[in-house]
Coordinates of C-alpha atoms in Angstrom, one line a residue:
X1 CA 0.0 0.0 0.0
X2 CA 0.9 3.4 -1.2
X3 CA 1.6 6.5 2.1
X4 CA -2.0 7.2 3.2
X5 CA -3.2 10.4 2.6
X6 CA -4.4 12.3 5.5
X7 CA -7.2 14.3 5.9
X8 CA -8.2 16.9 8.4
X9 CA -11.7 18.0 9.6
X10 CA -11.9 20.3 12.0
X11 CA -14.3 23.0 13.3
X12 CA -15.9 24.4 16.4
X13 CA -17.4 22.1 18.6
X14 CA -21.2 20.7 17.2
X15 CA -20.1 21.9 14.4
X16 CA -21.3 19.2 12.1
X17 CA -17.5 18.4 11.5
X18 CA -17.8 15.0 13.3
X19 CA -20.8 13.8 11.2
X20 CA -19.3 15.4 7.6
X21 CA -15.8 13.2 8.4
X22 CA -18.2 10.1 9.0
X23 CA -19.9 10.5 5.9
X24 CA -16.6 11.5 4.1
X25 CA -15.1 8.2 5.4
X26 CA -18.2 6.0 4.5
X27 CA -18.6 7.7 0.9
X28 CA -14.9 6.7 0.2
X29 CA -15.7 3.7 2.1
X30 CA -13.6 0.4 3.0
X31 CA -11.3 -0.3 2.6
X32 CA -10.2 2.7 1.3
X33 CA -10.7 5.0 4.3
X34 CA -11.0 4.6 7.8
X35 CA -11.6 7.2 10.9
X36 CA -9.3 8.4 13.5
X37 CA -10.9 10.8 16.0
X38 CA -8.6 13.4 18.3
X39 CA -11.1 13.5 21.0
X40 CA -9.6 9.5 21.9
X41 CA -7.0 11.2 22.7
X42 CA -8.5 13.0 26.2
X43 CA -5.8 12.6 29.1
X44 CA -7.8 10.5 32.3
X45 CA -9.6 13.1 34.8
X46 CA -11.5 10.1 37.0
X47 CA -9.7 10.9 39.7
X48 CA -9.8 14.3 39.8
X49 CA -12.9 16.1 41.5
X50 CA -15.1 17.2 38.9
X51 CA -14.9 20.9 40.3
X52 CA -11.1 20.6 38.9
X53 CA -11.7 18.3 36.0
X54 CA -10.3 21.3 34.1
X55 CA -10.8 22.9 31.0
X56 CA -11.6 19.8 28.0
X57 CA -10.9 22.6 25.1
X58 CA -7.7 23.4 25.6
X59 CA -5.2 21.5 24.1
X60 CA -3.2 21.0 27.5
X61 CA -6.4 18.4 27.7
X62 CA -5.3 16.2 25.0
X63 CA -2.6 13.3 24.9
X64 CA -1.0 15.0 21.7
X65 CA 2.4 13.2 22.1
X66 CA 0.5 9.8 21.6
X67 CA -1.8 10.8 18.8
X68 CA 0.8 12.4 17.0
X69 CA 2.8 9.0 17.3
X70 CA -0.1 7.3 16.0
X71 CA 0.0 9.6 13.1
X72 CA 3.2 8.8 12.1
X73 CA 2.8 5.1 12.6
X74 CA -0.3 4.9 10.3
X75 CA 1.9 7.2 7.7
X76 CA 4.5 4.3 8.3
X77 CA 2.2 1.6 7.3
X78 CA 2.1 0.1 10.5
X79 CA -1.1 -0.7 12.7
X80 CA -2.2 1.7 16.1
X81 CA -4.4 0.6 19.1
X82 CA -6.7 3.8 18.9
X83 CA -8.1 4.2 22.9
X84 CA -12.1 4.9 23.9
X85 CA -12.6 8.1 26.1
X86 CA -15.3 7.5 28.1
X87 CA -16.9 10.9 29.1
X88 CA -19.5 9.6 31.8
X89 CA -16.4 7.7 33.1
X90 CA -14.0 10.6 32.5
X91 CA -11.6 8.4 31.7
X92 CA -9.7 6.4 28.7
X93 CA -10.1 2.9 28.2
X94 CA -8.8 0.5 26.0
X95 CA -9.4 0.6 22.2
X96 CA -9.7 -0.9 19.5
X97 CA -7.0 -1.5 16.2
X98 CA -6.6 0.6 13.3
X99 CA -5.2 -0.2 10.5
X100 CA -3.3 2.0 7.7
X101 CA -5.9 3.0 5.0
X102 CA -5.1 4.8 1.9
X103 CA -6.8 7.6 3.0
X104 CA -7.0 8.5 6.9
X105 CA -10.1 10.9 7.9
X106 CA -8.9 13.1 10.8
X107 CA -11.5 14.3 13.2
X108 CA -11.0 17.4 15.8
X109 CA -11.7 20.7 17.0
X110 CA -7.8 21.9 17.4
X111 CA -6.3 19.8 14.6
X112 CA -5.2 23.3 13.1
X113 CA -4.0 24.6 16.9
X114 CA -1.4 21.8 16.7
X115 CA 1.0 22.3 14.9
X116 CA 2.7 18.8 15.2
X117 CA -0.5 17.3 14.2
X118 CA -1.3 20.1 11.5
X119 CA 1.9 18.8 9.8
X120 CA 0.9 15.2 9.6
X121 CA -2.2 16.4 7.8
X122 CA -2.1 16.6 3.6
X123 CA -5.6 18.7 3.5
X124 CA -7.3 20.0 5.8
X125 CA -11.2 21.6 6.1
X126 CA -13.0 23.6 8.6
X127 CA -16.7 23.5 9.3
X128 CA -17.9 26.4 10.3
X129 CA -21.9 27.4 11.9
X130 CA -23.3 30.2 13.7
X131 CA -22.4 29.9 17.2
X132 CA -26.0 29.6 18.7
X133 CA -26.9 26.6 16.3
X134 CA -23.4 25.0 17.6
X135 CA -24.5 25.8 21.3
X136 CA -27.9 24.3 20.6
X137 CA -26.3 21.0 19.1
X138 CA -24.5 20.5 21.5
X139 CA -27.0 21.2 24.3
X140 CA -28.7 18.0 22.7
X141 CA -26.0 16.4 22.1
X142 CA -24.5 16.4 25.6
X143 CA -27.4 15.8 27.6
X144 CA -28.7 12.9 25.4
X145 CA -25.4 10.8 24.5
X146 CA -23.1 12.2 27.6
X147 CA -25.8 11.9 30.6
X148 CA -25.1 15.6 31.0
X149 CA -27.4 17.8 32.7
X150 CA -28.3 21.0 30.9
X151 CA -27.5 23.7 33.5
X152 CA -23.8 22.1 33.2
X153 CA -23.8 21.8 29.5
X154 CA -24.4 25.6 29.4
X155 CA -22.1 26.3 32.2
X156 CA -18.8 24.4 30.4
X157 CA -20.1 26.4 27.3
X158 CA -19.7 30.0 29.2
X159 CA -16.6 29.0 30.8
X160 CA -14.8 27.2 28.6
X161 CA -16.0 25.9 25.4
X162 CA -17.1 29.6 23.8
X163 CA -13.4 31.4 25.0
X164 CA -11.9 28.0 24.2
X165 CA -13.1 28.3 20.9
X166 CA -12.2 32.4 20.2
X167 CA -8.7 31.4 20.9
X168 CA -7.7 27.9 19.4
X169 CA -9.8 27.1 16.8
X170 CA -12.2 30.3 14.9
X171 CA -8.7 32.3 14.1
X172 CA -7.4 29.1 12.4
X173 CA -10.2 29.2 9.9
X174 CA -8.3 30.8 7.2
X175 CA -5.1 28.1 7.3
X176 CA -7.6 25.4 5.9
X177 CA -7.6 24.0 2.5
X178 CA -11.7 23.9 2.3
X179 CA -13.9 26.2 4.1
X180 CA -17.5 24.7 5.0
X181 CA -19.8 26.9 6.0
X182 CA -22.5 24.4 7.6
X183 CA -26.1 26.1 8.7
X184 CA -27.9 24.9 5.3
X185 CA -27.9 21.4 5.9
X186 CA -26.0 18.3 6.3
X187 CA -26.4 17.7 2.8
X188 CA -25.3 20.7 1.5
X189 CA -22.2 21.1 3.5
X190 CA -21.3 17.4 2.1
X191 CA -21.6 18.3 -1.7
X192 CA -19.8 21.7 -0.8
X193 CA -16.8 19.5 0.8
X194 CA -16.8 16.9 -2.0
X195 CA -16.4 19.5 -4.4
X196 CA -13.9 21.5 -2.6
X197 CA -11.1 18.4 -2.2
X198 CA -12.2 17.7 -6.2
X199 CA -11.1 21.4 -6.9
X200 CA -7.7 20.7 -5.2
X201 CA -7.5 17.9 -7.7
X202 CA -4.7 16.1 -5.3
X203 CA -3.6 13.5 -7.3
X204 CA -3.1 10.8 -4.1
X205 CA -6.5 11.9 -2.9
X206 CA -9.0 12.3 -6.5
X207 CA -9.2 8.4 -7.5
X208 CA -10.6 8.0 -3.9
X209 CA -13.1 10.4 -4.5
X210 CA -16.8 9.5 -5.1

């Protein structure tokens, strides 16, 4: 197999950025692509109080060092163990393998913030939305998949998600290769991102394209 070509999706959290890198990796499909997601990669916090559980958007939160190394090992050909964060649990547990694809999907809010990981990555896109749809995704999101309540979902927002946000991932919106602007529809934004990575015409990335 060829050196896998590595995309990156980023964007402001509830973005839609998630869902538009699954739907990028199932439209390539296996076993051409396959999904790595940067929130894995949270440090453990189940030992520490939740009043001090800390701030899960800045980048200080994140085992970089290991998904970076990941990186480089999928680039390498060679197989990762990919871990599970468990956010009722607040803590990482083992994963599951992943094996080189010819096209990695990247998934994260502060891929671009990174600049070890922003290196790794051959294209990357950023999916942007109003910031009161994003907070109302999320508020959803949270409370229904996360067992979050929704006084704390909008507390984390105030304090840390919406600065968070201003200062590691909105002011990287102009470094990315294809700008999404996501508040028309899920369909939209997809046709709007297949046609963007087609315009770049990357010769490793096109014959993967549907």
């Amino acid at each position: 197999m060829s050196v896998p070509f590595f995309i990156g999706v980023c964007g402001g959290s509830a973005s839609g950025k998630s869902t538009l890198a699954q739907r990028l990796t199932t439209a390539i499909g296996e076993p051409h692509a396959c999904l790595l997601e940067l929130d894995c990669y949270y440090r453990n916090r189940e030992n520490i109080p939740p009043e001090h559980r800390g701030n899960y958007d800045h980048p200080a939160s994140l085992d970089t060092a290991l998904f970076v190394h990941h990186l480089h090992e999928l680039r390498a050909g060679n197989p990762v163990e990919v871990p599970c964060y468990d956010y009722r649990l607040h803590r990482r547990e083992p994963g599951n393998p992943l094996a080189p694809h010819p096209v990695v999907v990247v998934d994260g809010c502060l891929l671009l913030a990174l600049p070890e990981v922003r290196a790794c990555l051959d294209v990357t896109i950023f999916v942007d939305a109003p910031a009161d749809l994003r907070l109302a995704r999320r508020l959803q999101r949270d409370v229904a998949e996360r067992g979050r309540t929704l006084e704390s979902v909008l507390e984390q927002y105030l304090t840390t998600v919406r600065p968070m946000h201003a200062q590691f991932v909105q002011p990287y919106l102009e470094q990315a290769d294809v700008l999404i602007d996501n508040q028309r529809g899920l369909d939209i934004a997809f046709a709007t991102l297949l046609e963007g990575l087609r315009q770049l015409a990357h010769p490793k990335l096109s014959p993967w394209l549907p």
